[in-house]
Tab-separated table of C-alpha atoms in Angstrom:
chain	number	residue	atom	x	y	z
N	1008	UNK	CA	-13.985	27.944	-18.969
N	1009	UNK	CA	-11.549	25.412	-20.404
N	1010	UNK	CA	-7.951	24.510	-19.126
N	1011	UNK	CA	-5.457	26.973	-19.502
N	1012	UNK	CA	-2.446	25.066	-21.814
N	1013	UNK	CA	-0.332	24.531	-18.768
N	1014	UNK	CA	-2.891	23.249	-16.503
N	1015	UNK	CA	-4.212	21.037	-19.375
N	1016	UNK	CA	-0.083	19.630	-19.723
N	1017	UNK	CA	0.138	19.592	-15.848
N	1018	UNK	CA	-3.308	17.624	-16.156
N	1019	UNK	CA	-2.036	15.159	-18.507
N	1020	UNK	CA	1.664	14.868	-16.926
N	1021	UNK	CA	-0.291	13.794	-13.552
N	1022	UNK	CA	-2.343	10.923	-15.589
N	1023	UNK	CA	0.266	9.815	-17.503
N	1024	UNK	CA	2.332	9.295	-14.113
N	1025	UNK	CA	-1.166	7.869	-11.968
N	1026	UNK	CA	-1.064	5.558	-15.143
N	1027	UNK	CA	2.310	4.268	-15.110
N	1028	UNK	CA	2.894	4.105	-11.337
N	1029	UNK	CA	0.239	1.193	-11.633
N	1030	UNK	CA	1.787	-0.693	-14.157
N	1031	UNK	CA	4.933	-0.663	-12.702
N	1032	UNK	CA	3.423	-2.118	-9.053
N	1033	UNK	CA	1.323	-4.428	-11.797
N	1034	UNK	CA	4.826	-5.392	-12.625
N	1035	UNK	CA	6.032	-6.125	-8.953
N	1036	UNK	CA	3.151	-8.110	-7.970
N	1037	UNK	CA	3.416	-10.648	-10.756
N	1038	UNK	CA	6.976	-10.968	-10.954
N	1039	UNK	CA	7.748	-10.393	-7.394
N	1040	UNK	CA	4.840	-11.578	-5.698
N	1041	UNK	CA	3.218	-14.430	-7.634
N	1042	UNK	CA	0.376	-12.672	-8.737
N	1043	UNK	CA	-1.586	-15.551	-11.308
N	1044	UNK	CA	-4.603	-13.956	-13.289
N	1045	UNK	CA	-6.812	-16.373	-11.430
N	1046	UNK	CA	-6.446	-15.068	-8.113
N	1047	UNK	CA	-8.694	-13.336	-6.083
N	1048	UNK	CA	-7.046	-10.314	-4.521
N	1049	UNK	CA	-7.303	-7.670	-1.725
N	1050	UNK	CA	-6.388	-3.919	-2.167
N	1051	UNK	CA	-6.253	-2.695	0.952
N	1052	UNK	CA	-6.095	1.478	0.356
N	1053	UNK	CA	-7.428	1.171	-2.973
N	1054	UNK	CA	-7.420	5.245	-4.107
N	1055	UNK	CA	-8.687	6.050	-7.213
N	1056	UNK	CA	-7.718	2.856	-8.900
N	1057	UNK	CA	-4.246	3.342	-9.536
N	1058	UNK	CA	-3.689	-0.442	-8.784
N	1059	UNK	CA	-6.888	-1.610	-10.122
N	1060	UNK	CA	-7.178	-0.342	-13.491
N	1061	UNK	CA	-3.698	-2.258	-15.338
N	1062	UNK	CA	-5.428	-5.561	-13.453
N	1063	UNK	CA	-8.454	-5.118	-15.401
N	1064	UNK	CA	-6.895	-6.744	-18.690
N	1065	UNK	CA	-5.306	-8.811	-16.452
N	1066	UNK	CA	-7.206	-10.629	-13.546
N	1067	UNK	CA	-9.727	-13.481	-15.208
N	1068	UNK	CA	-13.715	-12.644	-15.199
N	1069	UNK	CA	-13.527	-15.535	-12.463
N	1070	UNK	CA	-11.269	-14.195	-10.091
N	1071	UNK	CA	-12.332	-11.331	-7.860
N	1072	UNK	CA	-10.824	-7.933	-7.023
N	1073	UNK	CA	-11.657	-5.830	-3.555
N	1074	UNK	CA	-10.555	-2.997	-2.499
N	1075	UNK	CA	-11.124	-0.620	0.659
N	1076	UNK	CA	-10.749	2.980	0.880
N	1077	UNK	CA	-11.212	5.919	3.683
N	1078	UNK	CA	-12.089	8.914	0.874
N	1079	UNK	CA	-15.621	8.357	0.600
N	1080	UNK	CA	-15.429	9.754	-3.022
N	1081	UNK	CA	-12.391	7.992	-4.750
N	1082	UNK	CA	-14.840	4.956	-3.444
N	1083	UNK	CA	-17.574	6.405	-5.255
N	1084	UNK	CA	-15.048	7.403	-8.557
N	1085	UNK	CA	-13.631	3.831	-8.379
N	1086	UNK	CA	-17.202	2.262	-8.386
N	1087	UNK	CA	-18.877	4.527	-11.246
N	1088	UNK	CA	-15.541	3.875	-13.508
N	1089	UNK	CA	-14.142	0.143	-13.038
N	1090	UNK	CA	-17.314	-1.673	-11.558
N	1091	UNK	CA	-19.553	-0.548	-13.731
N	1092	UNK	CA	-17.214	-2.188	-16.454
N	1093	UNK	CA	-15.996	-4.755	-14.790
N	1094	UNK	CA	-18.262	-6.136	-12.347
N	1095	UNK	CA	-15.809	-8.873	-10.511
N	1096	UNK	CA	-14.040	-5.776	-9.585
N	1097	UNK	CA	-15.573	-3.916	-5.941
N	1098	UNK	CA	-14.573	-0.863	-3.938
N	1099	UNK	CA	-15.636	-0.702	-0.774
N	1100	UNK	CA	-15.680	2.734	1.559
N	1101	UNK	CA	-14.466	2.383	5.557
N	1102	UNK	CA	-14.045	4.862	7.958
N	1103	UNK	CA	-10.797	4.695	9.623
N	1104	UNK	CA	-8.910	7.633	11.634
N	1105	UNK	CA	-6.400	9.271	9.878
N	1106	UNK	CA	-4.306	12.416	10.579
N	1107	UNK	CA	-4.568	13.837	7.154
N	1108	UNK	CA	-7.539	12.609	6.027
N	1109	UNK	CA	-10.567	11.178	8.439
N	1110	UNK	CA	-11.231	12.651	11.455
N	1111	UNK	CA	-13.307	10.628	14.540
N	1112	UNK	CA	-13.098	7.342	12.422
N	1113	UNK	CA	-12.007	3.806	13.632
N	1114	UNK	CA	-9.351	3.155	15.417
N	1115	UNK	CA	-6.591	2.000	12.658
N	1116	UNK	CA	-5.043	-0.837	15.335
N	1117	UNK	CA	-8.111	-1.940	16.285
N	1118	UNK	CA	-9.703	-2.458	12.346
N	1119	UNK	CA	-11.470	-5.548	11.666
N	1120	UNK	CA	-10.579	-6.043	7.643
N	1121	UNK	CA	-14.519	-6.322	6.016
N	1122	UNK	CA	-13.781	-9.791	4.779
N	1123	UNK	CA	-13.741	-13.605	6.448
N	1124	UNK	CA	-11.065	-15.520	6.918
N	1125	UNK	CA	-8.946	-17.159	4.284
N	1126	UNK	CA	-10.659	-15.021	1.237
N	1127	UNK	CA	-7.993	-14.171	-0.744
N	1128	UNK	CA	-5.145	-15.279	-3.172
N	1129	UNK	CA	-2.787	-12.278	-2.637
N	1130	UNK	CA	-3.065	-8.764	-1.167
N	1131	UNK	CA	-1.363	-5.584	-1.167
N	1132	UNK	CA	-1.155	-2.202	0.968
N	1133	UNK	CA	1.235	0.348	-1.146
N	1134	UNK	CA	1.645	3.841	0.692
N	1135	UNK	CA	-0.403	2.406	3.343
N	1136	UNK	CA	2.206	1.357	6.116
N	1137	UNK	CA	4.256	4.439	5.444
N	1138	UNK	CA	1.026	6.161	7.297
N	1139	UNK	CA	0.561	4.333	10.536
N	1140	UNK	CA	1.667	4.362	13.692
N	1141	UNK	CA	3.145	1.109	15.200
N	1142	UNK	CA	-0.111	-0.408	17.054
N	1143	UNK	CA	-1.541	0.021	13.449
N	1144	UNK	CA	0.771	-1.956	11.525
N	1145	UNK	CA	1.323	-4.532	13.902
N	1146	UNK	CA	-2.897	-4.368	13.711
N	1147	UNK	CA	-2.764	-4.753	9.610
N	1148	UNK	CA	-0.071	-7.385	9.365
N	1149	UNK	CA	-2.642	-9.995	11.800
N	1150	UNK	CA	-5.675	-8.847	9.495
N	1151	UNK	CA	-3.767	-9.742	5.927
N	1152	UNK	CA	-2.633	-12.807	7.478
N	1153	UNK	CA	-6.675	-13.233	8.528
N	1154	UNK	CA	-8.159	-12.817	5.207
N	1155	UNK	CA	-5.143	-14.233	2.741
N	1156	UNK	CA	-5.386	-18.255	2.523
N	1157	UNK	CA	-2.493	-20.450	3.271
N	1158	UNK	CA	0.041	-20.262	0.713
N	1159	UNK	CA	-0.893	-16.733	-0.004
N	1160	UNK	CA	1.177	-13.603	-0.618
N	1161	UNK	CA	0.628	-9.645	0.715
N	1162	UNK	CA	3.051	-7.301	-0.885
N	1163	UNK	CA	3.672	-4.055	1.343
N	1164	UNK	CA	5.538	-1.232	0.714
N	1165	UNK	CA	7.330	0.692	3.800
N	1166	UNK	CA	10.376	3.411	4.556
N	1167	UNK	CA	12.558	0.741	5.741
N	1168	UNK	CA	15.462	1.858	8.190
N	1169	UNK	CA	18.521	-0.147	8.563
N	1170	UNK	CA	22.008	1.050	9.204
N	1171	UNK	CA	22.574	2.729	5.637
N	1172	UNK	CA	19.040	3.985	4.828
N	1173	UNK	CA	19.763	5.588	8.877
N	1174	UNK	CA	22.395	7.379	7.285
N	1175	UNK	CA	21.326	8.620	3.517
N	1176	UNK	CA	17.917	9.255	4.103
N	1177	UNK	CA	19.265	12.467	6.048
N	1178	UNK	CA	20.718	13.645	2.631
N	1179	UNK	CA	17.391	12.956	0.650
N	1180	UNK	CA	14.167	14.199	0.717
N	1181	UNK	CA	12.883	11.987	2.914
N	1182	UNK	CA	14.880	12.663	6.184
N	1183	UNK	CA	13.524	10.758	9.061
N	1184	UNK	CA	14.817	12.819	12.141
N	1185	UNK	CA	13.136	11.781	15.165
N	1186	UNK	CA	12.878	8.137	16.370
N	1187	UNK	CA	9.801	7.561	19.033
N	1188	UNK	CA	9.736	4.247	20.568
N	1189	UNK	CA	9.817	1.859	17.580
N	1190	UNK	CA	8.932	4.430	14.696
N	1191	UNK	CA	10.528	7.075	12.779
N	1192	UNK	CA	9.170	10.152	11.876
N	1193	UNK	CA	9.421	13.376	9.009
N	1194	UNK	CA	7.815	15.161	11.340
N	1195	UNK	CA	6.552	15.547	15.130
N	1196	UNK	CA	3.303	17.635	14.695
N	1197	UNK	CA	1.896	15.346	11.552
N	1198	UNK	CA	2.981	11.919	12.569
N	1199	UNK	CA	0.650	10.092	10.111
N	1200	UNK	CA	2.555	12.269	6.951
N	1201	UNK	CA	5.504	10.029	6.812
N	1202	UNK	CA	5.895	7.337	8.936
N	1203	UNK	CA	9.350	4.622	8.861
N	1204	UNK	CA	10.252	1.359	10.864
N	1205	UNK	CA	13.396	-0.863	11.238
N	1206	UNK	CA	13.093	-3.259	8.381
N	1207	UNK	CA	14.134	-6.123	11.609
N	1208	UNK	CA	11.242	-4.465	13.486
N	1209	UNK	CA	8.548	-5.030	10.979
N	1210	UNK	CA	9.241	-8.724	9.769
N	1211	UNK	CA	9.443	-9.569	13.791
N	1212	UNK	CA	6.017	-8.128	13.862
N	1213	UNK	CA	5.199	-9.956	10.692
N	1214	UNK	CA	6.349	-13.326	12.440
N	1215	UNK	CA	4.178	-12.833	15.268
N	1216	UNK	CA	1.299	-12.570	13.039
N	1217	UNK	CA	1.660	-15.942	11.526
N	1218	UNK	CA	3.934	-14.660	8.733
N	1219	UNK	CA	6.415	-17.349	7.757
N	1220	UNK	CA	8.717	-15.476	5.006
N	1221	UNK	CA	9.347	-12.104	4.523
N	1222	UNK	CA	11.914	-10.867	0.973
N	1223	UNK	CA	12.915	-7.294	0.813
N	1224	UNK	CA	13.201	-5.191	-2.070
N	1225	UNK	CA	14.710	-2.164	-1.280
N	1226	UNK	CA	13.727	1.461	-3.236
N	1227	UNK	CA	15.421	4.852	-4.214
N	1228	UNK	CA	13.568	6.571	-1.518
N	1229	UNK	CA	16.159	6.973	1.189
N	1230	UNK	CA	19.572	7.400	-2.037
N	1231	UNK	CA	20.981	4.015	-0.667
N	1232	UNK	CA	23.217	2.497	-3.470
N	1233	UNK	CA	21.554	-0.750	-5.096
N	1234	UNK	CA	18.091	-0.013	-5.028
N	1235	UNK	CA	15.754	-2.886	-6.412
N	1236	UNK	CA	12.343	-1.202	-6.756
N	1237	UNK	CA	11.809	2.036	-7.829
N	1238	UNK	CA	11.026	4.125	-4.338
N	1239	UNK	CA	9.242	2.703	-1.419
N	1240	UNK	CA	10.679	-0.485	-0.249
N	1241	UNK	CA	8.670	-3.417	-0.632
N	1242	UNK	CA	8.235	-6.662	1.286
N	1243	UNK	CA	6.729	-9.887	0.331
N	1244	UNK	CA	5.031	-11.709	2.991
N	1245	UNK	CA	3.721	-15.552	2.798
């Protein structure tokens, strides 16, 4: 049986938004972060290609893209779908513990990135921080610094609280209510859902893991006046 009119426009609404998400953040990594067409780069939470596929007309046949996932089968999408046309480009699955998606998988703070040292150009984790806990990010801010050469750049994208986003975030749909030790949370049952940090919090973490420079951009997300980016807030790290 075919698709029913509205689920084929609901269908087609959700593409057309999966496709221009991506080349909007293709957008903010060149022009905010730097990103050069001959770069090798590191997705870390790669999905089902929703960064990947604008940087396929984009990223030369000699630089490299590689990306790690925890659903086994957007891993196995990505693969059939870019690789197989674009060979420079590799998805790679890893099984990390998650409260909404990956039960009895590694530990998140104690995750060794699958890469050596000093292996990329620029990296980026988009809807990735907003999911861990604080040993976690601490954890992923060390790794990117790891695997991204001197000189590099990692664009991340958080819920950043500082003393306005503290106070309109409670009038938007994204009310952080309940501050535990040095994160807040949507929610105390499903911590992993929606996760935020003091934007001072996370570029003193970033510091301690070799991080030199950390620029905000700040997003819609929380209904703060002067937003920058569209929704998350992002921060470029080098």
């Amino acid at each position: 049986m075919g698709l029913s009119f509205h689920h084929l426009e609901r269908f087609l609404l959700e593409e057309e938004i999966f496709l221009e998400n991506g080349l909007k953040y293709k957008k903010y990594f060149i022009e905010l972060g730097g990103l050069k067409a001959k770069d090798h780069v590191l997705d870390i939470g790669s999905g089902l290609g929703r960064m990947a596929i604008p940087l396929t007309n984009y990223l030369h046949k000699k630089a490299s893209y590689e990306g790690f996932e925890i659903v086994k089968s957007a891993v196995d999408d990505c693969s059939k779908r870019i690789t197989k046309k674009f060979p420079n480009f590799s998805f790679r699955h890893v099984y990390i513990e998650n409260d909404l998606y990956v039960k009895n998988g590694a530990c998140a703070s104690k995750f060794v990135f699958p890469y050596d040292q000093n292996n990329f150009d620029f990296a980026w984790a988009s809807s990735v921080f907003t999911h861990l806990e604080p040993d976690a990010v601490i954890n992923y801010l060390k790794e990117a610094r790891r695997v991204i050469r001197p000189g590099g750049r990692f664009l991340a994208t958080f819920f950043l609280m500082d003393q306005e986003s503290i106070i309109t975030s409670q009038k938007s749909k994204y009310p952080f209510k309940f501050k535990i030790h040095d994160a807040w949370y949507m929610s105390k049952i499903s911590k992993g859902a929606n996760v935020a940090f003091e934007e001072k919090k996370i570029v003193q973490w970033a510091n301690d893991a070799g991080w030199k420079k950390a620029k905000t951009f700040h997003g819609s997300w929380s209904g703060r006046k002067g937003a920058t980016t569209d929704f998350q807030d992002i921060i470029i790290f080098s």
